[in-house]
mmCIF file of C-alpha atoms in Angstrom:
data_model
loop_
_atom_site.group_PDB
_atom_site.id
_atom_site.type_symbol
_atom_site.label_atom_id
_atom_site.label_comp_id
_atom_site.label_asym_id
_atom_site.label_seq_id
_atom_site.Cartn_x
_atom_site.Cartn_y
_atom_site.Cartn_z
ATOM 1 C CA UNK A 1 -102.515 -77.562 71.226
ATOM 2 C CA UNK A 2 -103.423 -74.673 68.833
ATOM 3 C CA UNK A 3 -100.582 -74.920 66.395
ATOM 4 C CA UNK A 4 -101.259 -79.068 66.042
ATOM 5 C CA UNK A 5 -105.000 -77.544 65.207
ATOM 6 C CA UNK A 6 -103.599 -74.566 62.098
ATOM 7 C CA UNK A 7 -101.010 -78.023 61.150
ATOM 8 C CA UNK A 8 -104.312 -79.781 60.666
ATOM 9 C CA UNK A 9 -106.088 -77.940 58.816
ATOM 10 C CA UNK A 10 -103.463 -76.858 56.834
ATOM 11 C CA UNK A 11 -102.964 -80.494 56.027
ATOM 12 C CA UNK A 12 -106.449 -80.526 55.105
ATOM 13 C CA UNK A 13 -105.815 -77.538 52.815
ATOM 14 C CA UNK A 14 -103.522 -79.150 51.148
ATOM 15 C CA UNK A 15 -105.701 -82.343 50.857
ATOM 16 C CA UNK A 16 -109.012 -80.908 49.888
ATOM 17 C CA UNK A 17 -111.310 -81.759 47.176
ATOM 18 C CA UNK A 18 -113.990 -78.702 46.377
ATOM 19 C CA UNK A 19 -114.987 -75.722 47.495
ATOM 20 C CA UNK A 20 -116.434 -76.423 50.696
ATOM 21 C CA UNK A 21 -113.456 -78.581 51.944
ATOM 22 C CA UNK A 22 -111.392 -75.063 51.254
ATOM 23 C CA UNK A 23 -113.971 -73.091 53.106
ATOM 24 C CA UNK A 24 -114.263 -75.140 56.141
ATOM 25 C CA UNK A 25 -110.180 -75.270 55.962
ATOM 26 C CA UNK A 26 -109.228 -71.730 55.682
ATOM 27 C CA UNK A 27 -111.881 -70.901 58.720
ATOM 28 C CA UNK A 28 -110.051 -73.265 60.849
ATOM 29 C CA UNK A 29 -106.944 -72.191 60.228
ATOM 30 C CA UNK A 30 -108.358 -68.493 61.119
ATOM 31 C CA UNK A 31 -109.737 -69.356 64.321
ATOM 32 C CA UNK A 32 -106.418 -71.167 65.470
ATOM 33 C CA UNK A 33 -103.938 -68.202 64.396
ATOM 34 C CA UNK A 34 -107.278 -66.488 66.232
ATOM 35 C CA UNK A 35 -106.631 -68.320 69.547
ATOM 36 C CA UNK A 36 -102.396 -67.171 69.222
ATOM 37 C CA UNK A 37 -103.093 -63.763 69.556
ATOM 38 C CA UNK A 38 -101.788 -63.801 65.556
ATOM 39 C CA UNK A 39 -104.397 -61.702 64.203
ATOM 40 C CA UNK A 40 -102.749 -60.467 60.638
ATOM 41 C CA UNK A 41 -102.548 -64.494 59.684
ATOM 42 C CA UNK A 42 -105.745 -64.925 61.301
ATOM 43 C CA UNK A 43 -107.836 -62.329 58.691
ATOM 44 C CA UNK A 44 -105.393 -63.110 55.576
ATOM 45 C CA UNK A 45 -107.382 -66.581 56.147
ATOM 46 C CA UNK A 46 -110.886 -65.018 56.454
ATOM 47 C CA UNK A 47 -110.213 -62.998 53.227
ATOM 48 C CA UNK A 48 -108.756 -66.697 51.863
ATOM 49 C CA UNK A 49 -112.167 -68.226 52.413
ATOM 50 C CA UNK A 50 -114.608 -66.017 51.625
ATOM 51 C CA UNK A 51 -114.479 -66.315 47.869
ATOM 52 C CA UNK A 52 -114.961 -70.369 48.413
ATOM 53 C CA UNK A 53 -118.455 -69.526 51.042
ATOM 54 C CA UNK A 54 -119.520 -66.444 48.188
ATOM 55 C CA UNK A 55 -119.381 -69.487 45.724
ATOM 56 C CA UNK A 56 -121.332 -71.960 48.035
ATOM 57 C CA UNK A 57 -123.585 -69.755 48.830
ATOM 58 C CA UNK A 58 -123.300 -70.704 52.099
ATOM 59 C CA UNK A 59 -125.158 -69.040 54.949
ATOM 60 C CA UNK A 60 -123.646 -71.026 57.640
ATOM 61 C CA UNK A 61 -119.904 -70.558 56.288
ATOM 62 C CA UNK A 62 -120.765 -66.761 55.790
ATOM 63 C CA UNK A 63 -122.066 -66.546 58.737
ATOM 64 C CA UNK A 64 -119.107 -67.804 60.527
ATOM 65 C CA UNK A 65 -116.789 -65.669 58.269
ATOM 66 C CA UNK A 66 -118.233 -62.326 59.390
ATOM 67 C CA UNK A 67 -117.720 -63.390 63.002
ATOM 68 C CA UNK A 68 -114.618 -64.145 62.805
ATOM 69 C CA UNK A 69 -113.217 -61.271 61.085
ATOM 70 C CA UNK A 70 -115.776 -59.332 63.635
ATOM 71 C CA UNK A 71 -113.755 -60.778 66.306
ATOM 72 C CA UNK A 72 -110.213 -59.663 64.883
ATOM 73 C CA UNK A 73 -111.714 -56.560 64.342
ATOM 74 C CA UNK A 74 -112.550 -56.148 68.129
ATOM 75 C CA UNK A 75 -108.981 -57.444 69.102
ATOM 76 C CA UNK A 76 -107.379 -54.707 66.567
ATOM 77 C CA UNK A 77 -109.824 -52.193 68.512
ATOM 78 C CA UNK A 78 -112.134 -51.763 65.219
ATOM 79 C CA UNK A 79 -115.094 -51.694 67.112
ATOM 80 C CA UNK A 80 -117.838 -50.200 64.492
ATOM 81 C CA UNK A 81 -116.530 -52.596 61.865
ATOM 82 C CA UNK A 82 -117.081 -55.164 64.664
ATOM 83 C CA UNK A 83 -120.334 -54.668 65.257
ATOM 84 C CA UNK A 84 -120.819 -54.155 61.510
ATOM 85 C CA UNK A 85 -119.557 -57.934 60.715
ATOM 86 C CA UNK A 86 -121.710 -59.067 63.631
ATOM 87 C CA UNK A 87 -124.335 -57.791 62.424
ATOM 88 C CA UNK A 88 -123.833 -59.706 58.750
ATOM 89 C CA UNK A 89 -122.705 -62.928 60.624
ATOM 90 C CA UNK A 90 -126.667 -62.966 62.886
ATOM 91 C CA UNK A 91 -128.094 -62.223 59.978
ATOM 92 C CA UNK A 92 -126.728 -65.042 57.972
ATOM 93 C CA UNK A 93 -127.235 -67.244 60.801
ATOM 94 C CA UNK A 94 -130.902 -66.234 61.216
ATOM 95 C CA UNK A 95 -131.663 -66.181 57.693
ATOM 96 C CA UNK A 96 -130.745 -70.443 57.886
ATOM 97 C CA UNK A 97 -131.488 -71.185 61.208
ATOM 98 C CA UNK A 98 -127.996 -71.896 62.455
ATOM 99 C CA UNK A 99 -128.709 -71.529 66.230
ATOM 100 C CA UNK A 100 -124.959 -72.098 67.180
ATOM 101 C CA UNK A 101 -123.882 -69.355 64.419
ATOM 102 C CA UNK A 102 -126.514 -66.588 65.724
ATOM 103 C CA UNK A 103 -125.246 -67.011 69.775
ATOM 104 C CA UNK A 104 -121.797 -66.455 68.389
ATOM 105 C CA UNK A 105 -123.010 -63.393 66.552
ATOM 106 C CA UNK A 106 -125.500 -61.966 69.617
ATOM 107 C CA UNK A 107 -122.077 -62.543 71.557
ATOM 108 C CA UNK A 108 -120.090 -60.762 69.067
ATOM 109 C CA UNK A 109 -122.671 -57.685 69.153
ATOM 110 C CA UNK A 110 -122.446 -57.415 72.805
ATOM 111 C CA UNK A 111 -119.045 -57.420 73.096
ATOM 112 C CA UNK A 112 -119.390 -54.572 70.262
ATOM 113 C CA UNK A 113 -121.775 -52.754 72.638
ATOM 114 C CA UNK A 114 -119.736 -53.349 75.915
ATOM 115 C CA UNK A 115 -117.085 -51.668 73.693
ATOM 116 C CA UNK A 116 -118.942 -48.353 73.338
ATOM 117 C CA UNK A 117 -120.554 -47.762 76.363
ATOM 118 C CA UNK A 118 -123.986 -49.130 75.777
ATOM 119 C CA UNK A 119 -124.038 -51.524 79.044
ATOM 120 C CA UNK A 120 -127.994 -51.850 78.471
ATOM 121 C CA UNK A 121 -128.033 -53.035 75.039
ATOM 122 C CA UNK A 122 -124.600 -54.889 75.178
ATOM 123 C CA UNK A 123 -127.018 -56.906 78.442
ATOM 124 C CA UNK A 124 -129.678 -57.388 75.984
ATOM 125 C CA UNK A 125 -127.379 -59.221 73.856
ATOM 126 C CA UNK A 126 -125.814 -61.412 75.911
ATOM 127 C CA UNK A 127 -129.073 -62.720 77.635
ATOM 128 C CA UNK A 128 -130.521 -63.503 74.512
ATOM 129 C CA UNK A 129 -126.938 -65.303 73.273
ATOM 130 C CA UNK A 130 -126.906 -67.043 76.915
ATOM 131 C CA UNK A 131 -130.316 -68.344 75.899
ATOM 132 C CA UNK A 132 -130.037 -69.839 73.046
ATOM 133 C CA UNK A 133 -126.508 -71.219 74.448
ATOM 134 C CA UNK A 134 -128.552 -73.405 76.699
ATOM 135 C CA UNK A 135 -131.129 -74.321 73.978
ATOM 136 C CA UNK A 136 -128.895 -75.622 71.758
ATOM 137 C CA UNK A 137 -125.695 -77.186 74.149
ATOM 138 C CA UNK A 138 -123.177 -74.259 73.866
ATOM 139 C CA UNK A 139 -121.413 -74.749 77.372
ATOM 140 C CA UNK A 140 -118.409 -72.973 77.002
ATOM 141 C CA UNK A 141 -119.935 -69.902 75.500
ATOM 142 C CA UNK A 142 -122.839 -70.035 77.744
ATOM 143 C CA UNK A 143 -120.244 -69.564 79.992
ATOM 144 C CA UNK A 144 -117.676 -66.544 78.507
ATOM 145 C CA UNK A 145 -121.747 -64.764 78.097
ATOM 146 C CA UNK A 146 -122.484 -65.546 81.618
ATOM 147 C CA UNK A 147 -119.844 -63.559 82.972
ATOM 148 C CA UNK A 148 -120.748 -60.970 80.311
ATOM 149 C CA UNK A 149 -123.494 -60.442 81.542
ATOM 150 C CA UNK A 150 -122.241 -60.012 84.981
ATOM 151 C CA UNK A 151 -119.953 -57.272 84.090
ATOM 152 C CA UNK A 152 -122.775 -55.088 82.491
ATOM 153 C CA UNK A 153 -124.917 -56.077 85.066
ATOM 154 C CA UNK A 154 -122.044 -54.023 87.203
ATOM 155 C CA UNK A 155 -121.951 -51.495 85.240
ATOM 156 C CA UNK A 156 -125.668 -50.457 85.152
ATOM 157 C CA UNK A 157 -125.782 -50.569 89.402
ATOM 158 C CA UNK A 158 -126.838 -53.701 89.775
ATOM 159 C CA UNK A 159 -123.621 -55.396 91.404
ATOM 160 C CA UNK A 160 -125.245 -58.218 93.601
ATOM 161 C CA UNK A 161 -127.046 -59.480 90.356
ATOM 162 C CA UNK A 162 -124.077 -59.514 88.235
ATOM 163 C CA UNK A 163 -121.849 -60.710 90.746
ATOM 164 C CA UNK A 164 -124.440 -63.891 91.178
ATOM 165 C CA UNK A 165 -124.152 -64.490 87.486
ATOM 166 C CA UNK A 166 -120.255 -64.446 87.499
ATOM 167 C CA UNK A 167 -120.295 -66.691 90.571
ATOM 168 C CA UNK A 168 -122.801 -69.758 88.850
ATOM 169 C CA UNK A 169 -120.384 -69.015 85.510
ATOM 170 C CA UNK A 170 -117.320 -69.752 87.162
ATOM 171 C CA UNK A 171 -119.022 -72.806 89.425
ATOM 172 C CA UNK A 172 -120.058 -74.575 85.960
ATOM 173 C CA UNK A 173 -116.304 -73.808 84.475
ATOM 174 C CA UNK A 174 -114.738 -75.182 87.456
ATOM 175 C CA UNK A 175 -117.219 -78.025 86.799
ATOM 176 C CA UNK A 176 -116.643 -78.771 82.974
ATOM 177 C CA UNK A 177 -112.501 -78.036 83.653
ATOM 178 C CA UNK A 178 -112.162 -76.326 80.263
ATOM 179 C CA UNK A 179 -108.842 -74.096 81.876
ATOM 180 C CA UNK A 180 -109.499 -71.078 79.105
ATOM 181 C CA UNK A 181 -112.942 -70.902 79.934
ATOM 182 C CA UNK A 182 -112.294 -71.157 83.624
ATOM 183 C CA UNK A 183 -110.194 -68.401 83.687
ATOM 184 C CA UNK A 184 -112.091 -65.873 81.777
ATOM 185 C CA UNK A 185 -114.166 -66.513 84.786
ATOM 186 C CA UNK A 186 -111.912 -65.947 87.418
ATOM 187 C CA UNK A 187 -110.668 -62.709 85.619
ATOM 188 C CA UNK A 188 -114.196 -61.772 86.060
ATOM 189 C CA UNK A 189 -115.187 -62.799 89.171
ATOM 190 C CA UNK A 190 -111.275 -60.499 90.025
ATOM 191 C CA UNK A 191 -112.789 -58.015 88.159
ATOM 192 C CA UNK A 192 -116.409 -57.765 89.668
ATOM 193 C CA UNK A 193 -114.927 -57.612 93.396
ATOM 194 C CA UNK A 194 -112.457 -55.103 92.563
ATOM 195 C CA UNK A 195 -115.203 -52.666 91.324
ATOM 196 C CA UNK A 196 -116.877 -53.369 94.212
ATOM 197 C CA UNK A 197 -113.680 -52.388 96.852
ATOM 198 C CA UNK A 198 -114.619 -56.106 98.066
ATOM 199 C CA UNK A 199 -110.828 -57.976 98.497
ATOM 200 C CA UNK A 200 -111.803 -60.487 101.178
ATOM 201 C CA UNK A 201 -111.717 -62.990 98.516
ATOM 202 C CA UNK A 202 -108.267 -61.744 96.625
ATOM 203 C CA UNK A 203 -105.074 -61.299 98.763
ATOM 204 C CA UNK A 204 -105.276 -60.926 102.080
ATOM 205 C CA UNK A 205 -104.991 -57.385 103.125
ATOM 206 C CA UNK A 206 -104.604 -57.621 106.730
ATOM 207 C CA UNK A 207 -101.293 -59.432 106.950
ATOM 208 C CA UNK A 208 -99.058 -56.939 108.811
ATOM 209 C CA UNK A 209 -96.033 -55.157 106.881
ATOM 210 C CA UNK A 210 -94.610 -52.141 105.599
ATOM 211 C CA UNK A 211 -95.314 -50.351 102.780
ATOM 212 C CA UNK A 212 -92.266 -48.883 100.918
ATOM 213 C CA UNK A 213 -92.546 -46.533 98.138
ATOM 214 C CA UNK A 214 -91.729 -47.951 95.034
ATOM 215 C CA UNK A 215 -91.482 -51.522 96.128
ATOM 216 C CA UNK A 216 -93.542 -53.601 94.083
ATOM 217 C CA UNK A 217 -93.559 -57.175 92.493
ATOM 218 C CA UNK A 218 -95.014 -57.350 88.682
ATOM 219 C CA UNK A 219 -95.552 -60.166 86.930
ATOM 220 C CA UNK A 220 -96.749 -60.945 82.990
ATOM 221 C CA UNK A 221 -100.611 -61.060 82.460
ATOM 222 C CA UNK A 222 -102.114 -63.847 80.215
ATOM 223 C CA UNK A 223 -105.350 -63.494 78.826
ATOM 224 C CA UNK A 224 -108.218 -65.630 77.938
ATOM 225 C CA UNK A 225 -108.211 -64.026 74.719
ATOM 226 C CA UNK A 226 -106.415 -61.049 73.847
ATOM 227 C CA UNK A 227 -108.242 -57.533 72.679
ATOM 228 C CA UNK A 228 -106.816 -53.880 72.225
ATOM 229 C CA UNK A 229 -106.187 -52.153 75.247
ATOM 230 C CA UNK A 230 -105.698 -55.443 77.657
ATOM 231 C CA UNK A 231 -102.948 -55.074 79.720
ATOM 232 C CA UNK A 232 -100.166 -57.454 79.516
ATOM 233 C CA UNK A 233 -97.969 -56.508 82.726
ATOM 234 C CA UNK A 234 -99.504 -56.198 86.385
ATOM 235 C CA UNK A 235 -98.040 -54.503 89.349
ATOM 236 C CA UNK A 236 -99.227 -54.817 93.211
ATOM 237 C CA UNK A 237 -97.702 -52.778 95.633
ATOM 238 C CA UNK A 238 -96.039 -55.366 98.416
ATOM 239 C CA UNK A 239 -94.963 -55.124 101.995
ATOM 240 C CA UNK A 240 -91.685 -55.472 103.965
ATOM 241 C CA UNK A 241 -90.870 -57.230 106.928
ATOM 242 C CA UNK A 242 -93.323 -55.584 109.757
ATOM 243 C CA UNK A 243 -91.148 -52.614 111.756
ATOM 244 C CA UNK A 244 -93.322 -51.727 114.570
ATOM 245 C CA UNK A 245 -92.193 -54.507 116.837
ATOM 246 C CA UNK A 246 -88.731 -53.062 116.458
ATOM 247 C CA UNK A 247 -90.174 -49.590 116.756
ATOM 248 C CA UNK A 248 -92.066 -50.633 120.215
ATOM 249 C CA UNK A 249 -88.612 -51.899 121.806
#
């Protein structure tokens, strides 16, 4: 229901009384255009509210502010002026002890190392965002970090570890039934055992059939949350009807 959320706090736009009231409206807007994959609406509201959190002097709206727009920059594929937003949003957070506000940002600086390469340090990030997700009640990004984790875990050789940490991830989605979060752990968990050549627990590959070149289904791929460079069509090569039976006659 993410356009009934912008309505909202547009209505509370409208409606609002000082300074922090604007603030706290023009971020919420951002994060719901955010969610839509509308990310040009999404940062004209960032730029919208940060003269309001300049004026309040406000680490914990500041601090939110640079993660956002750190996060549209990762979707646009801006990755150093990610990790340079990131950066300002933990140490807002830090500098006034907004626990909630400095996961987001460890989260946002791992993602900005996952971008580049740096599997060890994007790892560091996400433990440390995973712990303070439990200390402070963060489910749902416990869990997004969680798989995280997992995937640099991969990445560095150690596959049965992050594997293990996508597998509790997606057992505690499945538990809470948050569907976004759940599948950003199933794309995961799809990811992990592709890397790993392991499909017993994707399609079955031993059905018998024919493979014909060419013949393929595809089908539209929806994201958790969209970044550059995620594909948005999937194709899977398919089988025909099995022809040795006719072949043994």
């Amino acid at each position: 229901r993410t356009q009934e959320s912008i309505a909202a706090f547009e209505q509370a736009l409208a409606a609002a009384a000082d300074d922090d009231e604007r603030c706290r409206a023009w971020l919420g807007i951002a994060a719901g255009h955010r969610v839509t994959g509308d990310t040009q609406q999404a940062m004209r509201a960032v730029d919208a509210a940060e003269p309001y959190a300049a004026r309040l002097a406000s680490g914990v709206a500041l601090g939110r502010l640079h993660g956002l727009r750190g996060n549209l920059y990762f979707a646009q594929g801006r990755v150093d002026d990610c990790g340079a937003e990131h950066a300002r949003a933990l140490a807002q957070a830090q500098r006034v002890g907004d626990v909630e506000g400095e996961a987001l940002a460890l989260s946002g600086l791992g993602d900005h190392a996952y971008a580049e390469g740096r599997m060890r340090t994007g790892l560091r990030h996400f433990r440390d965002c995973v712990q303070l997700c439990r200390q402070a009640g963060l489910v749902r990004a416990g869990i997004v970090n969680g798989c995280m984790v997992g995937h640099c875990l991969n990445w560095i050789g150690e596959g049965d570890a992050g594997l293990a940490e996508i597998r509790a991830a997606l057992a505690l989605a499945t538990r809470i039934g948050v569907p976004q979060t759940e599948v950003m752990a199933l794309e995961s968990l799809a990811m992990a055992l592709s890397l790993r050549g392991d499909h017993e627990e994707g399609r079955d590959a031993n059905d018998p059939g024919t493979f014909i070149n060419g013949f393929h289904e595809t089908w539209s791929i929806h994201h958790a949350e969209q970044a550059f460079g995620f594909a948005t069509t999937g194709q899977t090569i398919t089988t025909r009807y099995e022809i040795q039976p006719l072949l043994d006659r």
